[in-house]
């Protein structure tokens, strides 16, 4: 069985918590939380999971 991550980017890779510290508009998905991206990368590397992006 394959590992699969169903990922809704909004609120996962960009978040209000991150926005509060950076004072940038994130509603258009232009800015992402780099820490969250790194954590996702670690998860994918350790598990070999495939990502399905939900729009």
CSV table of N, CA, C and O in Angstrom, one decimal, residues 5-7 10-14 16-17 20-21 23 29 32-33 35-37 39-41 44 51-53:
chain,number,residue,atom,x,y,z
A,5,UNK,N,-0.7,11.6,1.0
A,5,UNK,CA,-1.1,12.8,1.8
A,5,UNK,C,-2.1,13.6,1.0
A,5,UNK,O,-1.8,14.0,-0.1
A,6,UNK,N,-3.3,13.8,1.5
A,6,UNK,CA,-4.3,14.7,0.9
A,6,UNK,C,-4.0,16.0,1.5
A,6,UNK,O,-4.2,16.2,2.7
A,7,UNK,N,-3.6,17.0,0.7
A,7,UNK,CA,-3.2,18.3,1.3
A,7,UNK,C,-4.0,19.4,0.8
A,7,UNK,O,-4.1,19.7,-0.5
A,10,UNK,N,-4.2,25.8,1.8
A,10,UNK,CA,-4.6,26.9,2.6
A,10,UNK,C,-4.8,26.5,4.0
A,10,UNK,O,-5.6,25.7,4.3
A,11,UNK,N,-4.1,27.1,4.9
A,11,UNK,CA,-4.2,26.8,6.3
A,11,UNK,C,-3.2,25.7,6.8
A,11,UNK,O,-3.1,25.5,7.9
A,12,UNK,N,-2.5,25.1,5.8
A,12,UNK,CA,-1.5,24.1,6.1
A,12,UNK,C,-0.1,24.7,5.8
A,12,UNK,O,0.7,24.7,6.7
A,13,UNK,N,0.1,25.1,4.6
A,13,UNK,CA,1.4,25.7,4.2
A,13,UNK,C,1.4,27.2,4.4
A,13,UNK,O,2.4,27.8,4.3
A,14,UNK,N,0.2,27.8,4.5
A,14,UNK,CA,0.1,29.2,4.9
A,14,UNK,C,-0.9,29.2,6.0
A,14,UNK,O,-1.9,28.5,6.0
A,16,UNK,N,-2.8,31.6,9.5
A,16,UNK,CA,-3.0,32.8,10.2
A,16,UNK,C,-1.9,33.1,11.2
A,16,UNK,O,-1.4,34.1,11.4
A,17,UNK,N,-1.5,32.0,11.9
A,17,UNK,CA,-0.4,32.0,12.9
A,17,UNK,C,0.9,32.6,12.2
A,17,UNK,O,1.5,33.5,12.7
A,20,UNK,N,0.4,36.3,11.2
A,20,UNK,CA,0.5,37.3,12.3
A,20,UNK,C,1.9,37.8,12.6
A,20,UNK,O,2.1,38.9,13.0
A,21,UNK,N,2.9,36.9,12.4
A,21,UNK,CA,4.3,37.2,12.6
A,21,UNK,C,4.9,38.0,11.4
A,21,UNK,O,5.9,38.7,11.6
A,23,UNK,N,2.9,39.7,8.9
A,23,UNK,CA,2.1,40.8,8.4
A,23,UNK,C,2.0,40.9,6.9
A,23,UNK,O,2.2,42.0,6.3
A,29,UNK,N,-2.7,32.9,-1.5
A,29,UNK,CA,-1.7,31.8,-1.5
A,29,UNK,C,-0.4,32.2,-2.0
A,29,UNK,O,0.5,31.3,-2.4
A,32,UNK,N,3.9,31.5,1.7
A,32,UNK,CA,3.8,30.2,2.5
A,32,UNK,C,4.7,30.3,3.7
A,32,UNK,O,5.7,31.0,3.7
A,33,UNK,N,4.4,29.5,4.6
A,33,UNK,CA,5.2,29.3,5.8
A,33,UNK,C,6.3,28.3,5.5
A,33,UNK,O,6.1,27.1,5.3
A,35,UNK,N,8.6,27.1,7.3
A,35,UNK,CA,8.7,26.0,8.3
A,35,UNK,C,7.8,24.8,8.0
A,35,UNK,O,8.1,23.7,8.1
A,36,UNK,N,6.6,25.2,7.6
A,36,UNK,CA,5.6,24.2,7.2
A,36,UNK,C,6.0,23.4,6.0
A,36,UNK,O,5.8,22.2,5.9
A,37,UNK,N,6.6,24.1,5.0
A,37,UNK,CA,7.0,23.4,3.8
A,37,UNK,C,8.2,22.4,4.1
A,37,UNK,O,8.2,21.3,3.6
A,39,UNK,N,8.7,20.9,7.0
A,39,UNK,CA,8.1,19.8,7.7
A,39,UNK,C,7.4,18.8,6.8
A,39,UNK,O,7.5,17.6,6.9
A,40,UNK,N,6.7,19.4,5.8
A,40,UNK,CA,6.1,18.5,4.8
A,40,UNK,C,7.1,17.8,4.0
A,40,UNK,O,7.0,16.6,3.7
A,41,UNK,N,8.2,18.4,3.6
A,41,UNK,CA,9.3,17.7,2.9
A,41,UNK,C,9.9,16.6,3.7
A,41,UNK,O,10.2,15.5,3.2
A,44,UNK,N,7.4,13.7,3.7
A,44,UNK,CA,7.4,13.0,2.4
A,44,UNK,C,8.7,12.2,2.2
A,44,UNK,O,8.7,11.0,1.8
A,51,UNK,N,1.8,13.2,-2.7
A,51,UNK,CA,0.9,14.3,-2.3
A,51,UNK,C,-0.2,14.5,-3.3
A,51,UNK,O,0.1,14.6,-4.5
A,52,UNK,N,-1.4,14.5,-2.9
A,52,UNK,CA,-2.6,14.9,-3.7
A,52,UNK,C,-3.0,16.3,-3.2
A,52,UNK,O,-3.5,16.4,-2.0
A,53,UNK,N,-2.9,17.3,-4.0
A,53,UNK,CA,-3.3,18.6,-3.6
A,53,UNK,C,-4.8,18.8,-3.8
A,53,UNK,O,-5.3,18.5,-4.9
